[in-house]
Short mmCIF file of C-alpha atoms and ligand atoms in Angstrom, two decimals:
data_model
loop_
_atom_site.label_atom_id
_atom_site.label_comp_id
_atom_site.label_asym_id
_atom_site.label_seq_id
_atom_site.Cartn_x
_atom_site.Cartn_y
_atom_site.Cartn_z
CA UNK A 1 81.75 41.73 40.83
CA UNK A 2 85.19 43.55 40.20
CA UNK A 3 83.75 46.18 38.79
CA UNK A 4 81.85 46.64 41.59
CA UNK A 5 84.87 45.87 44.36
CA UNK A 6 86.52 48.35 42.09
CA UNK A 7 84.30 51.28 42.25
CA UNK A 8 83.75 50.15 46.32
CA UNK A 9 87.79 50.91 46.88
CA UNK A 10 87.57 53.92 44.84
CA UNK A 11 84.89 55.04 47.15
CA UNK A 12 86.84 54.15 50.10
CA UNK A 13 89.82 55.98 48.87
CA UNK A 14 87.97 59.02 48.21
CA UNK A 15 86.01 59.20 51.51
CA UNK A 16 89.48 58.23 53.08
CA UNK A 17 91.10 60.90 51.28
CA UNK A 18 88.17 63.64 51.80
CA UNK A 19 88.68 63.27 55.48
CA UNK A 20 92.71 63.73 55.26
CA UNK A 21 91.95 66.71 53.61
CA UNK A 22 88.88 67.97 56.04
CA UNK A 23 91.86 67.03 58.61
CA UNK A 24 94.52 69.15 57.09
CA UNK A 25 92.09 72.13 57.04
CA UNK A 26 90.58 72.14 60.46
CA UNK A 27 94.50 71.97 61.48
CA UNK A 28 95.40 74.52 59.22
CA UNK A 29 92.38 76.72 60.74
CA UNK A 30 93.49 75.54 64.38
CA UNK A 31 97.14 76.66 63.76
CA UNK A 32 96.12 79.61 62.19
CA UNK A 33 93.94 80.97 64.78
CA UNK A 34 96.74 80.05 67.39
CA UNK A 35 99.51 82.35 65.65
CA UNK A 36 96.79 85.23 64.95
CA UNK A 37 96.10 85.12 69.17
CA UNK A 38 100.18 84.75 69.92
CA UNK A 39 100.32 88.18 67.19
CA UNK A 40 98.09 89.77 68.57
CA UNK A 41 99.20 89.16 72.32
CA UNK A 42 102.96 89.94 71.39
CA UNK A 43 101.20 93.13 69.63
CA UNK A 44 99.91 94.89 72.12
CA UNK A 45 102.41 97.67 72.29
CA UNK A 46 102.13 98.64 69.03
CA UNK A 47 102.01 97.17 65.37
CA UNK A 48 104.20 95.13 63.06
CA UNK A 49 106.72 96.08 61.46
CA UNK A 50 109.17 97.64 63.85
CA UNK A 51 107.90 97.39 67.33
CA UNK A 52 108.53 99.04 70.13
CA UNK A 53 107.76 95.94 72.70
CA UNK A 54 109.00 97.43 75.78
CA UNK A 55 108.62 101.43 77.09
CA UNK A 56 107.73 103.64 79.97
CA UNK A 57 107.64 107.17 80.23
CA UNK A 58 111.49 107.50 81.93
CA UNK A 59 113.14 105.54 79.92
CA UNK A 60 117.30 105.87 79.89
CA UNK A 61 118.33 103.57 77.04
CA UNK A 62 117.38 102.40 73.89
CA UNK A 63 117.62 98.58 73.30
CA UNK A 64 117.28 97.09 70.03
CA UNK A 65 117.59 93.41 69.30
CA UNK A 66 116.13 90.63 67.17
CA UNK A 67 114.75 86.67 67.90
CA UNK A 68 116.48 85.31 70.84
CA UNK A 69 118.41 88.82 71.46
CA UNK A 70 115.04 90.56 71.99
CA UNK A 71 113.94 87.94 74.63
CA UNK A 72 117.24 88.75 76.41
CA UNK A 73 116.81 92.30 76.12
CA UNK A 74 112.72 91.97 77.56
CA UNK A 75 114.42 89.79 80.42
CA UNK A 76 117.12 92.51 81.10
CA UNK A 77 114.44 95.34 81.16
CA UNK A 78 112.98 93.28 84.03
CA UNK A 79 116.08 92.77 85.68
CA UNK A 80 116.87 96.37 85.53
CA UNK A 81 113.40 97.84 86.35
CA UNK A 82 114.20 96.29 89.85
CA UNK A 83 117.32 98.88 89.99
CA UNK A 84 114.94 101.81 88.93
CA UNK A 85 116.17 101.74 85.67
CA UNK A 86 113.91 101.88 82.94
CA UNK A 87 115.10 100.91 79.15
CA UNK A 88 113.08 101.16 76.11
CA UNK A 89 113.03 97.24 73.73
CA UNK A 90 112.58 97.62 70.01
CA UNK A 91 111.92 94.67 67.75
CA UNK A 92 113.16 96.13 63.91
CA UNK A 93 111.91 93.14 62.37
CA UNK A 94 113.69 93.44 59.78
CA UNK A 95 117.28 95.32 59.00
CA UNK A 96 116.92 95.88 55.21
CA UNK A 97 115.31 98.13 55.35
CA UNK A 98 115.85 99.30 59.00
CA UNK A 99 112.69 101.68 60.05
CA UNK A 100 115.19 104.34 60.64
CA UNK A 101 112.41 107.14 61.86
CA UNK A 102 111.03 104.82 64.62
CA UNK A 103 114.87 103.82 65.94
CA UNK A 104 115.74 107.50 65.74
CA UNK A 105 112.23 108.85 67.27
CA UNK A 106 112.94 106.09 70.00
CA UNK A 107 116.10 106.42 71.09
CA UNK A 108 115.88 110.81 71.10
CA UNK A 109 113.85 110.53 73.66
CA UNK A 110 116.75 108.29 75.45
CA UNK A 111 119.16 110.71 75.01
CA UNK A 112 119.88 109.39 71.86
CA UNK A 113 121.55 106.04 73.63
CA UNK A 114 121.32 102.87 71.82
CA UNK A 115 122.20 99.51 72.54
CA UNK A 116 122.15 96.49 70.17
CA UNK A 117 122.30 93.34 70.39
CA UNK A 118 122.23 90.61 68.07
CA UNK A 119 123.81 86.64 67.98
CA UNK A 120 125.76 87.39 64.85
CA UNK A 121 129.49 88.36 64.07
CA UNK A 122 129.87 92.18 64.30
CA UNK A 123 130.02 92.32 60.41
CA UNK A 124 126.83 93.14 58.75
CA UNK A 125 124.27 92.76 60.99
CA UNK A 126 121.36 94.74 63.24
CA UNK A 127 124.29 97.19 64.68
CA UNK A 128 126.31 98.03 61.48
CA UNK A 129 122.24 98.84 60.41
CA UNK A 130 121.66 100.83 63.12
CA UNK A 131 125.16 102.94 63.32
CA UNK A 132 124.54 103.90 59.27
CA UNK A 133 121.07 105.31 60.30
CA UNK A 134 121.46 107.28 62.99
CA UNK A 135 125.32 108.46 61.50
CA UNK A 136 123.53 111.89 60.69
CA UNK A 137 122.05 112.67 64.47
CA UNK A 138 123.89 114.56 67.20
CA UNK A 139 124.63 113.26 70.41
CA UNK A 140 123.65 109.51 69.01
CA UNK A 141 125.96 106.33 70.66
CA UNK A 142 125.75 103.30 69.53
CA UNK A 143 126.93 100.51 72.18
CA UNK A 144 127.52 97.04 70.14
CA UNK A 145 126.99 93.89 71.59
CA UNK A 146 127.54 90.44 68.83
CA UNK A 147 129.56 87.58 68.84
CA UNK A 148 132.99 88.14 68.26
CA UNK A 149 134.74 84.95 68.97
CA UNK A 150 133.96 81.59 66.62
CA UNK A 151 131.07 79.67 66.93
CA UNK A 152 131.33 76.73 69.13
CA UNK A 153 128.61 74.14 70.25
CA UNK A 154 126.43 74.16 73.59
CA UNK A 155 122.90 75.22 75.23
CA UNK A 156 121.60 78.16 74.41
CA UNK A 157 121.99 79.76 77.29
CA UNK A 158 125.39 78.92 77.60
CA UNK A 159 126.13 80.27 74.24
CA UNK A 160 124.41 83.38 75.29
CA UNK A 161 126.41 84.18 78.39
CA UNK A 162 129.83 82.91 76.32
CA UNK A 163 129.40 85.48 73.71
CA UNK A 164 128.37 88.35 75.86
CA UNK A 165 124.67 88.87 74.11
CA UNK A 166 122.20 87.32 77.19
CA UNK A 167 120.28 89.70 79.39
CA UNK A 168 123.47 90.09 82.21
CA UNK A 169 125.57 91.25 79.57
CA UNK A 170 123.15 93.79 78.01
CA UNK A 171 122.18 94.82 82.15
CA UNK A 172 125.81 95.54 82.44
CA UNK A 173 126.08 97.29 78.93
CA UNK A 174 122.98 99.36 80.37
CA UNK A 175 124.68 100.17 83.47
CA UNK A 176 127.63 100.90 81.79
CA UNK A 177 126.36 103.59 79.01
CA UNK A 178 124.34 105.44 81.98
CA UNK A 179 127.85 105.48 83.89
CA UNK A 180 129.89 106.80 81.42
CA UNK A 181 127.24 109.53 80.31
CA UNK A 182 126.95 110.47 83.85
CA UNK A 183 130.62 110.95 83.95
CA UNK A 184 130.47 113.31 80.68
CA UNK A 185 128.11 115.33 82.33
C1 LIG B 1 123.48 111.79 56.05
O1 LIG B 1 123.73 113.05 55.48
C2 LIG B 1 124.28 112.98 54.17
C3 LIG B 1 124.59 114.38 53.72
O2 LIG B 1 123.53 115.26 53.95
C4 LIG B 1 123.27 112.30 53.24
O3 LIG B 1 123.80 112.18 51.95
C5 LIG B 1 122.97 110.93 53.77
O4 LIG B 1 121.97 110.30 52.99
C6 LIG B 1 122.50 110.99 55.22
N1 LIG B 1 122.38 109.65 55.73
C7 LIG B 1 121.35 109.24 56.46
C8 LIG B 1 121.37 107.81 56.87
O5 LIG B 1 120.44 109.97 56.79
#
């Protein structure tokens, strides 16, 4: 009789355990198949690594930002496409190492105007990355955007705006490079 309440609880275990684990997978193959279609929607411009997410055929700027900066900059190229002005988004992915042929390729044919933006300290981040590959180019600026005052608590968006990295600063920052290269003209 124990022997045989034994091997019935072992059996129970097992099937109880078999279906955790048939559980696990078919979430594992759910989840998997959801971030494979939010890739390959996000991917339509072009292909991972360094993306270019965001381009026309007139565009003035080149915008380059990374995680939450990148969202700003896709919501500023909307904001400014309503002024007529177009601006060219590119996701690095990563900053060591930089894809310095695709920035460079990029942002000649925007006049060799660059923006970045990134929610880190000045210091050695996306825009220290960027100025040490393009140092060798003629008629390359860089425009910085970062966080230069010390980190404090609040929403997201509020940080954003605070630190001068959401999508109205990098507008303005737009408006601003276009402006001054107009006057150099
Ligand atoms: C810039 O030019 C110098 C001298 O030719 C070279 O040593 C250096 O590697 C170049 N840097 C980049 C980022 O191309």
């Amino acid at each position: 009789m124990w022997v045989r309440l034994r091997f019935v609880a072992a059996f129970h275990i097992s099937v109880i355990l078999f279906q955790a684990l048939c559980t696990l997978f078919c979430s594992y193959l759910i989840i998997s198949v959801c971030v494979c279609v939010y890739l390959e929607s996000i991917n339509k411009y072009s292909s991972l690594p360094t993306q270019v997410v965001y381009k026309t055929n007139d565009d003035q700027v080149t915008v380059i930002g990374a995680g939450v900066t990148l969202h700003e900059a896709l919501a500023a190229a909307e904001q400014l496409k309503k002024e007529r002005i177009n601006i060219r988004v590119i996701d690095p992915f990563t900053i060591k190492p930089l894809d310095s042929k695709t920035i460079i390729d990029n942002a000649r044919a925007t006049r060799g105007r660059i923006i970045t933006v990134e929610d880190h300290y000045y210091e050695g981040g996306l825009g220290e990355a960027v100025c040490s590959a393009v140092v060798n180019e003629t008629g390359f600026t860089v425009h910085r955007l970062a966080v230069s005052q010390v980190p404090r608590s609040g929403k997201p968006n509020e940080l954003l705006r605070i630190f001068g990295i959401d999508r109205d600063a990098i507008t303005q920052a737009v408006r601003k490079v276009l402006s001054s290269s107009a006057n150099a003209k």
